[in-house]
């Protein structure tokens, strides 16, 4: 094991323990002090905080008071072990499970870990969108590079990626921490301290250990087993449980319910490969409009091609550079990314007129449109929200690659990360809603009726998912022998979609829902 890899891990974990955790705790204190609360316990006992946290732990429960603010959640955010650390049962006349039955324990602010701190800040404190996004990013990086890191090492690339993210985001919350981060970056390896810090950050595994060890004493009383063997079995069980929790949302066998079904009826095949002397990966992306136009970006031909879904005619618009992605602005206007030019161009396709160009600071790849905004994935790990009315650009710092996919539906943005096999959902103002592990590489995404998502995986399978990402089912569809499908687009008005590969073969389907 490379000693420098261990040192890099020690530097990052030191930053989380010595800088990130205190900054988040301090931000919580600033919030409750501004509300004239004298202590962290007063904050926990306040009606708003207690009621909010109660429903993050106990799903779909109605309270006896303040019923208008009861929030039904689909996922458990606070687990029972965390709840009992924070609250104890308080005698109450209420005859139902309710937040009025609990009171805060005499816990100190410094006793909560980064996961709980992030939960408090996201749900119980007043934050700016920038602070909210930074806290989410810090928590995600902690989980990715520390909590689930069993080797205790970081490669140079991993270190540069996460250190830049931590440094930038911690300064957005507290500008005074720049010097502290600079000092920690130069720190030499202290293996004893590294182990101590690692233990503090392994909150998930620690919780699992507590669960496992609850029965260990009883087991030891009943069986004669070598202690080393027992420890090894426990560690293996904890590792298996951790991996299972990471992929829980997308593990079909763990479901107790299934999403409503849909049926794809094969309609026709369209082959545009004869239009040009096509080469491999000619088509980079495409979409289906309400007028029945299939519009595609031809990266190697530096062109936009569009034709009617019945393939009666074909039109071509020449553009200045190779287009990488395409999205519909309305029924006649489309936007394309031009990575070489670091630019977005907007075209009126029926008149072949360029309406506008938007220059960016970075090379741009995938994009989608939402309301009067464009969302574009750029290099340097930037997801940009471009407000076309206010001429403003808001940046979300997250891992981005050229093979990612972006999609919008209603007021939500969906980002499929090809490298990490994950999907992140944001509100249209950039605030993260959730992040889930897909378990396989995603290739494309579209939304169909009732805002459900249809995700095209690299192996050609289709996943029909609820918009909250909680459950999915693999969708069986006829004539699914398309070689290397990579592009998918659905139009709500037509109730049709196409799945295409990059060589110019399109399969068109009618979509029917089955309750």
Tab-separated table of C-alpha atoms in Angstrom:
chain	number	residue	atom	x	y	z
A	1	UNK	CA	0.000	0.000	0.000
A	2	UNK	CA	1.438	3.380	-1.040
A	3	UNK	CA	2.213	5.519	2.005
A	4	UNK	CA	1.372	8.669	0.053
A	5	UNK	CA	-2.090	7.224	-0.693
A	6	UNK	CA	-2.594	6.806	3.063
A	7	UNK	CA	-1.341	10.333	3.722
A	8	UNK	CA	-3.802	11.762	1.201
A	9	UNK	CA	-6.621	9.884	2.932
A	10	UNK	CA	-5.444	11.238	6.302
A	11	UNK	CA	-5.439	14.805	4.950
A	12	UNK	CA	-9.006	14.548	3.691
A	13	UNK	CA	-10.346	12.890	6.821
A	14	UNK	CA	-8.568	15.501	8.961
A	15	UNK	CA	-10.306	18.239	6.990
A	16	UNK	CA	-13.705	16.688	7.680
A	17	UNK	CA	-13.103	16.164	11.403
A	18	UNK	CA	-11.250	19.412	12.152
A	19	UNK	CA	-12.923	21.832	9.726
A	20	UNK	CA	-16.118	20.539	8.103
A	21	UNK	CA	-17.787	19.127	11.211
A	22	UNK	CA	-17.136	22.224	13.378
A	23	UNK	CA	-18.291	24.529	10.563
A	24	UNK	CA	-21.587	22.656	10.159
A	25	UNK	CA	-22.180	22.598	13.913
A	26	UNK	CA	-21.399	26.304	14.105
A	27	UNK	CA	-23.842	27.009	11.284
A	28	UNK	CA	-26.571	25.223	13.261
A	29	UNK	CA	-25.760	27.328	16.326
A	30	UNK	CA	-25.857	30.540	14.298
A	31	UNK	CA	-29.330	29.575	13.119
A	32	UNK	CA	-30.866	28.746	16.494
A	33	UNK	CA	-29.192	31.732	18.193
A	34	UNK	CA	-30.745	33.996	15.554
A	35	UNK	CA	-34.119	32.574	16.604
A	36	UNK	CA	-33.423	33.534	20.250
A	37	UNK	CA	-32.898	29.958	21.449
A	38	UNK	CA	-30.441	29.558	24.302
A	39	UNK	CA	-29.132	26.062	23.631
A	40	UNK	CA	-29.036	23.175	21.186
A	41	UNK	CA	-31.526	21.319	23.378
A	42	UNK	CA	-33.936	24.261	23.102
A	43	UNK	CA	-33.525	23.997	19.330
A	44	UNK	CA	-34.394	20.281	19.382
A	45	UNK	CA	-37.412	20.892	21.624
A	46	UNK	CA	-38.811	23.685	19.480
A	47	UNK	CA	-42.117	22.773	17.850
A	48	UNK	CA	-40.853	23.187	14.295
A	49	UNK	CA	-37.663	21.154	14.762
A	50	UNK	CA	-39.219	18.350	16.800
A	51	UNK	CA	-42.175	17.994	14.443
A	52	UNK	CA	-39.954	18.010	11.339
A	53	UNK	CA	-37.487	15.450	12.706
A	54	UNK	CA	-40.310	13.227	13.951
A	55	UNK	CA	-41.659	12.770	10.433
A	56	UNK	CA	-38.169	12.183	9.055
A	57	UNK	CA	-37.988	9.179	11.381
A	58	UNK	CA	-41.603	7.991	11.483
A	59	UNK	CA	-43.137	7.832	8.015
A	60	UNK	CA	-46.807	8.456	7.264
A	61	UNK	CA	-47.798	9.149	10.889
A	62	UNK	CA	-50.381	11.785	11.786
A	63	UNK	CA	-49.888	13.929	14.878
A	64	UNK	CA	-52.506	15.198	17.340
A	65	UNK	CA	-51.472	18.847	16.937
A	66	UNK	CA	-50.043	21.019	14.167
A	67	UNK	CA	-51.513	18.530	11.675
A	68	UNK	CA	-51.205	20.967	8.761
A	69	UNK	CA	-47.417	20.644	9.014
A	70	UNK	CA	-47.317	16.840	9.176
A	71	UNK	CA	-45.059	15.651	6.371
A	72	UNK	CA	-45.422	12.183	4.871
A	73	UNK	CA	-42.093	10.920	3.582
A	74	UNK	CA	-41.378	7.859	1.449
A	75	UNK	CA	-37.906	7.257	2.869
A	76	UNK	CA	-36.577	7.126	6.421
A	77	UNK	CA	-34.067	9.948	6.837
A	78	UNK	CA	-33.423	9.585	10.580
A	79	UNK	CA	-32.994	6.027	11.836
A	80	UNK	CA	-34.179	4.714	15.175
A	81	UNK	CA	-30.680	4.595	16.679
A	82	UNK	CA	-30.245	8.285	15.800
A	83	UNK	CA	-33.708	9.193	17.120
A	84	UNK	CA	-33.155	7.547	20.517
A	85	UNK	CA	-29.844	9.397	20.788
A	86	UNK	CA	-31.678	12.694	20.336
A	87	UNK	CA	-35.026	12.154	22.091
A	88	UNK	CA	-36.701	10.273	24.945
A	89	UNK	CA	-40.366	9.461	25.535
A	90	UNK	CA	-42.193	12.138	27.486
A	91	UNK	CA	-45.434	11.255	29.342
A	92	UNK	CA	-48.338	12.478	27.254
A	93	UNK	CA	-52.094	12.170	27.109
A	94	UNK	CA	-51.902	11.659	23.357
A	95	UNK	CA	-53.129	8.207	22.440
A	96	UNK	CA	-51.260	7.944	19.135
A	97	UNK	CA	-47.657	7.924	17.893
A	98	UNK	CA	-46.976	11.650	17.863
A	99	UNK	CA	-44.161	14.152	18.257
A	100	UNK	CA	-45.766	15.443	21.465
A	101	UNK	CA	-44.690	12.204	23.214
A	102	UNK	CA	-40.983	13.102	22.947
A	103	UNK	CA	-38.544	15.517	24.536
A	104	UNK	CA	-34.905	16.226	23.701
A	105	UNK	CA	-32.129	14.477	25.599
A	106	UNK	CA	-29.386	16.621	27.226
A	107	UNK	CA	-27.197	16.189	24.144
A	108	UNK	CA	-24.512	18.667	23.120
A	109	UNK	CA	-24.059	20.074	19.644
A	110	UNK	CA	-20.544	18.634	19.435
A	111	UNK	CA	-21.998	15.123	19.945
A	112	UNK	CA	-23.720	14.987	16.536
A	113	UNK	CA	-21.929	13.654	13.481
A	114	UNK	CA	-21.796	15.153	10.002
A	115	UNK	CA	-24.780	13.109	8.778
A	116	UNK	CA	-27.090	14.426	11.495
A	117	UNK	CA	-25.674	17.934	11.162
A	118	UNK	CA	-26.450	17.935	7.442
A	119	UNK	CA	-29.964	16.637	8.179
A	120	UNK	CA	-30.608	19.443	10.689
A	121	UNK	CA	-29.294	22.093	8.320
A	122	UNK	CA	-31.272	20.853	5.307
A	123	UNK	CA	-34.569	20.448	7.118
A	124	UNK	CA	-34.616	22.713	10.180
A	125	UNK	CA	-32.428	25.737	9.428
A	126	UNK	CA	-32.655	28.770	7.159
A	127	UNK	CA	-29.986	28.421	4.457
A	128	UNK	CA	-29.214	30.098	1.181
A	129	UNK	CA	-29.296	27.904	-1.955
A	130	UNK	CA	-25.500	28.110	-2.135
A	131	UNK	CA	-25.117	26.918	1.467
A	132	UNK	CA	-27.645	24.142	0.911
A	133	UNK	CA	-25.835	22.841	-2.148
A	134	UNK	CA	-22.421	23.066	-0.441
A	135	UNK	CA	-23.628	21.072	2.563
A	136	UNK	CA	-25.097	18.390	0.313
A	137	UNK	CA	-21.874	18.229	-1.691
A	138	UNK	CA	-19.730	17.915	1.431
A	139	UNK	CA	-21.904	15.151	2.807
A	140	UNK	CA	-21.846	13.257	-0.497
A	141	UNK	CA	-18.042	13.503	-0.682
A	142	UNK	CA	-17.718	12.282	2.890
A	143	UNK	CA	-19.844	9.248	2.090
A	144	UNK	CA	-18.067	8.535	-1.158
A	145	UNK	CA	-14.434	8.966	-0.150
A	146	UNK	CA	-14.473	8.271	3.604
A	147	UNK	CA	-17.463	6.392	5.029
A	148	UNK	CA	-17.386	3.682	2.373
A	149	UNK	CA	-13.606	3.606	2.014
A	150	UNK	CA	-12.467	0.353	3.616
A	151	UNK	CA	-8.830	0.630	2.438
A	152	UNK	CA	-8.016	3.980	4.045
A	153	UNK	CA	-6.285	5.286	0.905
A	154	UNK	CA	-6.888	7.830	-1.845
A	155	UNK	CA	-5.232	7.954	-5.243
A	156	UNK	CA	-3.815	11.231	-6.494
A	157	UNK	CA	-6.779	11.738	-8.860
A	158	UNK	CA	-9.314	10.979	-6.102
A	159	UNK	CA	-7.535	13.356	-3.747
A	160	UNK	CA	-7.380	16.233	-6.223
A	161	UNK	CA	-11.066	15.788	-7.049
A	162	UNK	CA	-12.378	15.667	-3.501
A	163	UNK	CA	-9.937	18.214	-2.042
A	164	UNK	CA	-10.954	20.843	-4.564
A	165	UNK	CA	-14.631	20.185	-3.830
A	166	UNK	CA	-14.163	20.300	-0.030
A	167	UNK	CA	-12.015	23.434	-0.167
A	168	UNK	CA	-14.390	25.357	-2.407
A	169	UNK	CA	-17.576	24.372	-0.601
A	170	UNK	CA	-16.346	24.905	2.951
A	171	UNK	CA	-15.349	28.462	2.000
A	172	UNK	CA	-18.874	29.098	0.730
A	173	UNK	CA	-20.111	28.411	4.258
A	174	UNK	CA	-17.218	29.947	6.213
A	175	UNK	CA	-14.648	32.059	4.345
A	176	UNK	CA	-12.280	32.095	7.331
A	177	UNK	CA	-11.305	28.426	6.947
A	178	UNK	CA	-8.948	28.828	3.999
A	179	UNK	CA	-5.781	28.947	6.136
A	180	UNK	CA	-6.855	25.895	8.138
A	181	UNK	CA	-7.369	23.916	4.934
A	182	UNK	CA	-3.957	24.984	3.594
A	183	UNK	CA	-2.233	23.783	6.785
A	184	UNK	CA	-4.026	20.438	6.770
A	185	UNK	CA	-3.124	19.841	3.106
A	186	UNK	CA	0.592	19.847	4.031
A	187	UNK	CA	0.158	17.511	7.000
A	188	UNK	CA	2.304	14.388	7.360
A	189	UNK	CA	0.778	10.983	8.073
A	190	UNK	CA	-0.134	10.156	11.674
A	191	UNK	CA	-1.559	6.621	11.544
A	192	UNK	CA	-2.917	6.640	15.108
A	193	UNK	CA	-4.807	9.885	14.567
A	194	UNK	CA	-5.929	8.680	11.127
A	195	UNK	CA	-7.540	5.604	12.692
A	196	UNK	CA	-9.274	7.716	15.324
A	197	UNK	CA	-10.632	10.112	12.726
A	198	UNK	CA	-11.724	7.256	10.467
A	199	UNK	CA	-13.763	5.781	13.322
A	200	UNK	CA	-15.546	9.119	13.786
A	201	UNK	CA	-16.519	9.244	10.118
A	202	UNK	CA	-17.696	5.637	9.825
A	203	UNK	CA	-21.128	6.502	11.201
A	204	UNK	CA	-23.008	4.014	9.045
A	205	UNK	CA	-20.774	1.066	9.794
A	206	UNK	CA	-20.726	2.038	13.459
A	207	UNK	CA	-24.526	1.920	13.542
A	208	UNK	CA	-24.430	-1.484	11.902
A	209	UNK	CA	-21.909	-2.696	14.453
A	210	UNK	CA	-24.214	-1.600	17.243
A	211	UNK	CA	-27.027	-3.627	15.695
A	212	UNK	CA	-24.852	-6.705	15.163
A	213	UNK	CA	-23.284	-6.596	18.605
A	214	UNK	CA	-26.665	-6.390	20.325
A	215	UNK	CA	-26.927	-10.153	19.904
A	216	UNK	CA	-23.244	-11.077	20.135
A	217	UNK	CA	-23.230	-11.500	23.897
A	218	UNK	CA	-26.216	-13.829	23.669
A	219	UNK	CA	-24.504	-15.805	20.913
A	220	UNK	CA	-21.286	-16.158	22.929
A	221	UNK	CA	-23.233	-17.540	25.863
A	222	UNK	CA	-24.802	-20.261	23.736
A	223	UNK	CA	-21.988	-21.342	21.421
A	224	UNK	CA	-18.289	-22.029	21.715
A	225	UNK	CA	-16.581	-20.141	18.891
A	226	UNK	CA	-13.120	-18.734	18.373
A	227	UNK	CA	-13.174	-14.962	18.984
A	228	UNK	CA	-11.106	-14.204	15.873
A	229	UNK	CA	-13.490	-16.210	13.718
A	230	UNK	CA	-16.440	-14.426	15.283
A	231	UNK	CA	-14.874	-11.004	14.625
A	232	UNK	CA	-14.193	-11.937	11.016
A	233	UNK	CA	-17.767	-13.093	10.500
A	234	UNK	CA	-19.102	-9.897	12.065
A	235	UNK	CA	-16.873	-7.690	9.896
A	236	UNK	CA	-17.935	-9.619	6.782
A	237	UNK	CA	-21.597	-9.243	7.727
A	238	UNK	CA	-21.164	-5.509	8.295
A	239	UNK	CA	-19.482	-5.119	4.893
A	240	UNK	CA	-22.303	-7.047	3.199
A	241	UNK	CA	-24.949	-4.962	4.967
A	242	UNK	CA	-23.234	-1.717	4.001
A	243	UNK	CA	-23.123	-2.694	0.336
A	244	UNK	CA	-26.750	-3.784	0.500
A	245	UNK	CA	-27.796	-0.448	1.976
A	246	UNK	CA	-25.974	1.468	-0.766
A	247	UNK	CA	-27.850	-0.372	-3.503
A	248	UNK	CA	-31.104	-0.857	-1.578
A	249	UNK	CA	-33.158	1.594	-3.563
A	250	UNK	CA	-32.358	-0.135	-6.842
A	251	UNK	CA	-32.362	-3.748	-5.606
A	252	UNK	CA	-35.578	-5.239	-6.981
A	253	UNK	CA	-35.620	-8.168	-4.560
A	254	UNK	CA	-35.969	-5.874	-1.539
A	255	UNK	CA	-39.158	-4.247	-2.828
A	256	UNK	CA	-42.506	-4.817	-1.157
A	257	UNK	CA	-44.326	-2.856	-3.861
A	258	UNK	CA	-43.884	-2.334	-7.585
A	259	UNK	CA	-44.504	0.668	-9.792
A	260	UNK	CA	-47.434	0.756	-12.163
A	261	UNK	CA	-46.681	-0.904	-15.463
A	262	UNK	CA	-46.450	0.419	-19.018
A	263	UNK	CA	-46.584	-1.223	-22.386
A	264	UNK	CA	-44.460	-0.340	-25.428
A	265	UNK	CA	-45.968	-1.361	-28.758
A	266	UNK	CA	-43.440	-1.524	-31.568
A	267	UNK	CA	-44.497	0.720	-34.462
A	268	UNK	CA	-41.680	1.014	-36.972
A	269	UNK	CA	-37.948	1.173	-37.676
A	270	UNK	CA	-36.309	4.207	-39.281
A	271	UNK	CA	-32.843	3.918	-40.822
A	272	UNK	CA	-31.110	7.203	-41.692
A	273	UNK	CA	-27.684	5.606	-42.132
A	274	UNK	CA	-28.119	5.783	-45.916
A	275	UNK	CA	-28.310	9.604	-45.931
A	276	UNK	CA	-24.584	9.981	-45.338
A	277	UNK	CA	-21.605	7.711	-45.538
A	278	UNK	CA	-22.094	7.213	-41.824
A	279	UNK	CA	-19.276	6.388	-39.499
A	280	UNK	CA	-19.416	4.961	-35.994
A	281	UNK	CA	-21.087	7.122	-33.360
A	282	UNK	CA	-22.364	9.697	-35.836
A	283	UNK	CA	-25.446	10.630	-33.767
A	284	UNK	CA	-24.705	12.141	-30.374
A	285	UNK	CA	-28.300	12.794	-29.243
A	286	UNK	CA	-31.880	13.297	-30.416
A	287	UNK	CA	-35.412	14.285	-29.388
A	288	UNK	CA	-39.049	13.919	-30.460
A	289	UNK	CA	-41.187	17.086	-30.763
A	290	UNK	CA	-44.964	17.568	-30.479
A	291	UNK	CA	-45.169	18.024	-34.259
A	292	UNK	CA	-43.778	14.530	-34.747
A	293	UNK	CA	-40.286	15.698	-35.706
A	294	UNK	CA	-37.257	13.638	-34.750
A	295	UNK	CA	-34.363	16.074	-34.354
A	296	UNK	CA	-30.831	14.683	-34.011
A	297	UNK	CA	-27.358	16.112	-33.485
A	298	UNK	CA	-24.797	14.788	-35.991
A	299	UNK	CA	-21.447	15.293	-34.282
A	300	UNK	CA	-19.179	14.161	-37.122
A	301	UNK	CA	-21.121	16.078	-39.766
A	302	UNK	CA	-21.452	19.305	-37.696
A	303	UNK	CA	-25.149	19.311	-38.509
A	304	UNK	CA	-28.645	19.181	-37.083
A	305	UNK	CA	-30.884	16.771	-38.954
A	306	UNK	CA	-34.642	16.575	-38.561
A	307	UNK	CA	-37.356	14.520	-40.190
A	308	UNK	CA	-40.964	13.547	-39.574
A	309	UNK	CA	-41.606	10.408	-37.559
A	310	UNK	CA	-43.229	8.906	-40.678
A	311	UNK	CA	-39.907	9.537	-42.476
A	312	UNK	CA	-41.559	11.361	-45.386
A	313	UNK	CA	-38.798	13.988	-45.709
A	314	UNK	CA	-35.444	15.048	-44.235
A	315	UNK	CA	-33.950	18.502	-43.564
A	316	UNK	CA	-30.413	19.438	-42.505
A	317	UNK	CA	-29.058	22.516	-40.700
A	318	UNK	CA	-25.300	23.053	-40.878
A	319	UNK	CA	-23.721	24.385	-37.655
A	320	UNK	CA	-20.276	25.848	-36.979
A	321	UNK	CA	-18.933	23.099	-34.698
A	322	UNK	CA	-19.707	19.491	-33.768
A	323	UNK	CA	-22.885	19.393	-31.628
A	324	UNK	CA	-22.758	17.126	-28.579
A	325	UNK	CA	-26.275	17.311	-27.169
A	326	UNK	CA	-29.676	18.746	-28.050
A	327	UNK	CA	-32.779	19.786	-26.102
A	328	UNK	CA	-36.142	21.326	-26.978
A	329	UNK	CA	-36.783	24.898	-25.854
A	330	UNK	CA	-40.361	24.885	-27.168
A	331	UNK	CA	-42.124	23.213	-30.096
A	332	UNK	CA	-39.925	24.890	-32.741
A	333	UNK	CA	-36.720	26.006	-30.994
A	334	UNK	CA	-33.875	23.731	-29.931
A	335	UNK	CA	-30.596	24.304	-28.070
A	336	UNK	CA	-27.322	22.473	-28.767
A	337	UNK	CA	-23.995	22.276	-26.959
A	338	UNK	CA	-20.811	22.940	-28.914
A	339	UNK	CA	-17.911	21.650	-26.750
A	340	UNK	CA	-15.160	22.924	-29.037
A	341	UNK	CA	-16.535	26.465	-28.920
A	342	UNK	CA	-17.542	26.323	-25.213
A	343	UNK	CA	-20.923	27.575	-26.346
A	344	UNK	CA	-24.647	26.877	-26.517
A	345	UNK	CA	-26.516	27.805	-29.703
A	346	UNK	CA	-30.303	28.114	-29.972
A	347	UNK	CA	-31.979	27.481	-33.352
A	348	UNK	CA	-35.444	27.856	-34.808
A	349	UNK	CA	-35.537	24.561	-36.699
A	350	UNK	CA	-38.420	25.216	-39.100
A	351	UNK	CA	-36.755	28.396	-40.437
A	352	UNK	CA	-33.138	27.199	-39.978
A	353	UNK	CA	-32.296	30.458	-38.155
A	354	UNK	CA	-29.897	30.738	-35.212
A	355	UNK	CA	-31.655	32.776	-32.508
A	356	UNK	CA	-28.969	33.134	-29.872
A	357	UNK	CA	-25.525	32.039	-28.676
A	358	UNK	CA	-24.464	31.655	-25.043
A	359	UNK	CA	-20.731	31.651	-24.333
A	360	UNK	CA	-19.486	29.574	-21.383
A	361	UNK	CA	-16.192	29.412	-19.497
A	362	UNK	CA	-15.908	25.641	-19.815
A	363	UNK	CA	-16.266	22.904	-22.397
A	364	UNK	CA	-19.946	21.853	-22.355
A	365	UNK	CA	-21.533	18.435	-22.920
A	366	UNK	CA	-25.070	17.381	-21.999
A	367	UNK	CA	-27.944	19.806	-21.491
A	368	UNK	CA	-31.667	20.027	-20.821
A	369	UNK	CA	-34.196	22.851	-20.556
A	370	UNK	CA	-36.547	23.630	-17.687
A	371	UNK	CA	-38.940	26.589	-17.701
A	372	UNK	CA	-36.854	29.585	-18.848
A	373	UNK	CA	-33.540	27.937	-17.962
A	374	UNK	CA	-30.952	25.681	-19.509
A	375	UNK	CA	-29.055	23.130	-17.439
A	376	UNK	CA	-25.707	22.126	-18.909
A	377	UNK	CA	-22.982	19.716	-17.765
A	378	UNK	CA	-19.476	21.155	-18.196
A	379	UNK	CA	-15.917	20.068	-17.565
A	380	UNK	CA	-14.247	20.992	-14.253
A	381	UNK	CA	-17.181	19.208	-12.534
A	382	UNK	CA	-19.702	21.980	-13.076
A	383	UNK	CA	-23.439	21.677	-13.616
A	384	UNK	CA	-24.632	25.103	-14.774
A	385	UNK	CA	-28.162	26.477	-14.528
A	386	UNK	CA	-28.439	29.259	-17.114
A	387	UNK	CA	-31.359	31.652	-16.537
A	388	UNK	CA	-32.206	32.960	-20.005
A	389	UNK	CA	-34.425	35.778	-18.736
A	390	UNK	CA	-32.178	37.169	-15.998
A	391	UNK	CA	-28.927	36.346	-17.845
A	392	UNK	CA	-27.613	34.669	-14.704
A	393	UNK	CA	-25.661	31.442	-14.267
A	394	UNK	CA	-25.811	29.342	-11.101
A	395	UNK	CA	-23.187	26.623	-10.584
A	396	UNK	CA	-23.695	23.228	-8.953
A	397	UNK	CA	-20.372	21.562	-8.214
A	398	UNK	CA	-20.713	17.832	-8.804
A	399	UNK	CA	-18.900	15.056	-10.640
A	400	UNK	CA	-19.574	15.363	-14.391
A	401	UNK	CA	-18.464	13.403	-17.453
A	402	UNK	CA	-19.160	13.715	-21.171
A	403	UNK	CA	-21.161	10.452	-21.075
A	404	UNK	CA	-23.648	11.690	-18.465
A	405	UNK	CA	-27.324	12.344	-19.222
A	406	UNK	CA	-29.560	15.265	-18.214
A	407	UNK	CA	-33.338	15.445	-18.203
A	408	UNK	CA	-36.003	17.756	-16.762
A	409	UNK	CA	-39.620	17.134	-15.846
A	410	UNK	CA	-42.009	19.626	-14.254
A	411	UNK	CA	-39.789	21.428	-11.691
A	412	UNK	CA	-37.138	18.730	-11.331
A	413	UNK	CA	-33.740	18.133	-12.925
A	414	UNK	CA	-32.350	14.594	-13.251
A	415	UNK	CA	-28.616	13.983	-13.669
A	416	UNK	CA	-27.449	10.473	-14.593
A	417	UNK	CA	-23.763	10.053	-13.759
A	418	UNK	CA	-22.207	7.488	-16.087
A	419	UNK	CA	-19.021	7.084	-14.034
A	420	UNK	CA	-20.596	6.564	-10.610
A	421	UNK	CA	-23.702	4.672	-11.857
A	422	UNK	CA	-25.955	7.084	-9.984
A	423	UNK	CA	-28.882	9.451	-10.464
A	424	UNK	CA	-29.193	12.803	-8.692
A	425	UNK	CA	-32.412	14.803	-8.611
A	426	UNK	CA	-32.474	18.590	-8.078
A	427	UNK	CA	-35.179	21.217	-7.815
A	428	UNK	CA	-35.065	23.727	-10.668
A	429	UNK	CA	-33.219	26.171	-8.377
A	430	UNK	CA	-30.351	23.716	-7.935
A	431	UNK	CA	-31.203	22.348	-4.483
A	432	UNK	CA	-30.563	18.608	-4.324
A	433	UNK	CA	-33.546	16.359	-3.536
A	434	UNK	CA	-31.928	12.922	-3.570
A	435	UNK	CA	-29.105	10.814	-4.950
A	436	UNK	CA	-29.460	7.085	-5.640
A	437	UNK	CA	-27.122	4.309	-6.749
A	438	UNK	CA	-28.337	2.559	-9.910
A	439	UNK	CA	-26.120	-0.512	-9.789
A	440	UNK	CA	-25.360	-0.348	-13.542
A	441	UNK	CA	-24.362	2.212	-16.133
A	442	UNK	CA	-27.183	4.537	-17.278
A	443	UNK	CA	-27.288	5.657	-20.892
A	444	UNK	CA	-30.330	7.916	-21.266
A	445	UNK	CA	-33.476	9.092	-19.523
A	446	UNK	CA	-36.914	10.444	-20.419
A	447	UNK	CA	-40.170	10.948	-18.514
A	448	UNK	CA	-43.458	9.403	-19.564
A	449	UNK	CA	-47.028	9.685	-18.219
A	450	UNK	CA	-47.609	10.667	-14.573
A	451	UNK	CA	-44.018	11.974	-14.424
A	452	UNK	CA	-42.591	8.480	-14.208
A	453	UNK	CA	-39.060	8.009	-15.486
A	454	UNK	CA	-37.882	5.666	-18.196
A	455	UNK	CA	-34.145	5.002	-17.865
A	456	UNK	CA	-32.209	3.345	-20.674
A	457	UNK	CA	-29.294	1.299	-19.338
A	458	UNK	CA	-26.114	0.553	-21.262
A	459	UNK	CA	-27.080	-3.110	-21.656
A	460	UNK	CA	-30.309	-2.069	-23.427
A	461	UNK	CA	-32.721	-2.755	-20.569
A	462	UNK	CA	-35.406	-0.194	-19.711
A	463	UNK	CA	-36.232	0.746	-16.128
A	464	UNK	CA	-39.634	2.257	-15.394
A	465	UNK	CA	-39.307	4.220	-12.161
A	466	UNK	CA	-41.363	6.499	-9.958
A	467	UNK	CA	-40.137	10.104	-10.086
A	468	UNK	CA	-38.831	9.892	-6.508
A	469	UNK	CA	-36.537	7.025	-7.539
A	470	UNK	CA	-37.819	4.738	-4.791
A	471	UNK	CA	-38.893	1.782	-6.918
A	472	UNK	CA	-38.500	0.485	-10.457
A	473	UNK	CA	-39.297	-2.458	-12.668
A	474	UNK	CA	-37.580	-3.650	-15.810
A	475	UNK	CA	-39.853	-2.946	-18.766
A	476	UNK	CA	-40.256	-5.674	-21.365
A	477	UNK	CA	-40.743	-4.258	-24.837
A	478	UNK	CA	-41.224	-5.853	-28.235
A	479	UNK	CA	-38.575	-5.964	-30.910
A	480	UNK	CA	-35.807	-4.962	-28.545
A	481	UNK	CA	-33.027	-6.275	-30.755
A	482	UNK	CA	-31.602	-2.808	-31.461
A	483	UNK	CA	-27.813	-3.034	-31.400
A	484	UNK	CA	-26.184	-0.791	-28.759
A	485	UNK	CA	-29.162	1.495	-27.963
A	486	UNK	CA	-27.935	4.819	-26.588
A	487	UNK	CA	-30.641	7.489	-27.101
A	488	UNK	CA	-34.235	7.675	-25.829
A	489	UNK	CA	-36.926	10.376	-26.139
A	490	UNK	CA	-40.661	10.456	-25.364
A	491	UNK	CA	-43.293	12.997	-26.354
A	492	UNK	CA	-46.294	13.340	-24.038
A	493	UNK	CA	-48.675	14.713	-26.678
A	494	UNK	CA	-47.966	11.955	-29.201
A	495	UNK	CA	-47.587	9.224	-26.534
A	496	UNK	CA	-44.742	7.873	-28.617
A	497	UNK	CA	-41.053	7.394	-28.017
A	498	UNK	CA	-38.019	6.319	-29.947
A	499	UNK	CA	-34.948	4.379	-28.917
A	500	UNK	CA	-31.936	4.779	-31.193
A	501	UNK	CA	-28.303	3.837	-31.546
A	502	UNK	CA	-25.570	6.150	-32.760
A	503	UNK	CA	-25.390	4.587	-36.209
A	504	UNK	CA	-28.753	5.971	-37.371
A	505	UNK	CA	-31.226	3.181	-36.501
A	506	UNK	CA	-34.430	4.327	-34.706
A	507	UNK	CA	-37.137	2.111	-33.242
A	508	UNK	CA	-40.437	3.931	-32.660
A	509	UNK	CA	-42.987	2.783	-30.063
A	510	UNK	CA	-46.478	3.689	-28.929
A	511	UNK	CA	-46.746	3.911	-25.131
A	512	UNK	CA	-49.748	2.714	-23.162
A	513	UNK	CA	-50.037	2.733	-19.402
A	514	UNK	CA	-51.359	-0.211	-17.438
A	515	UNK	CA	-52.588	0.544	-13.918
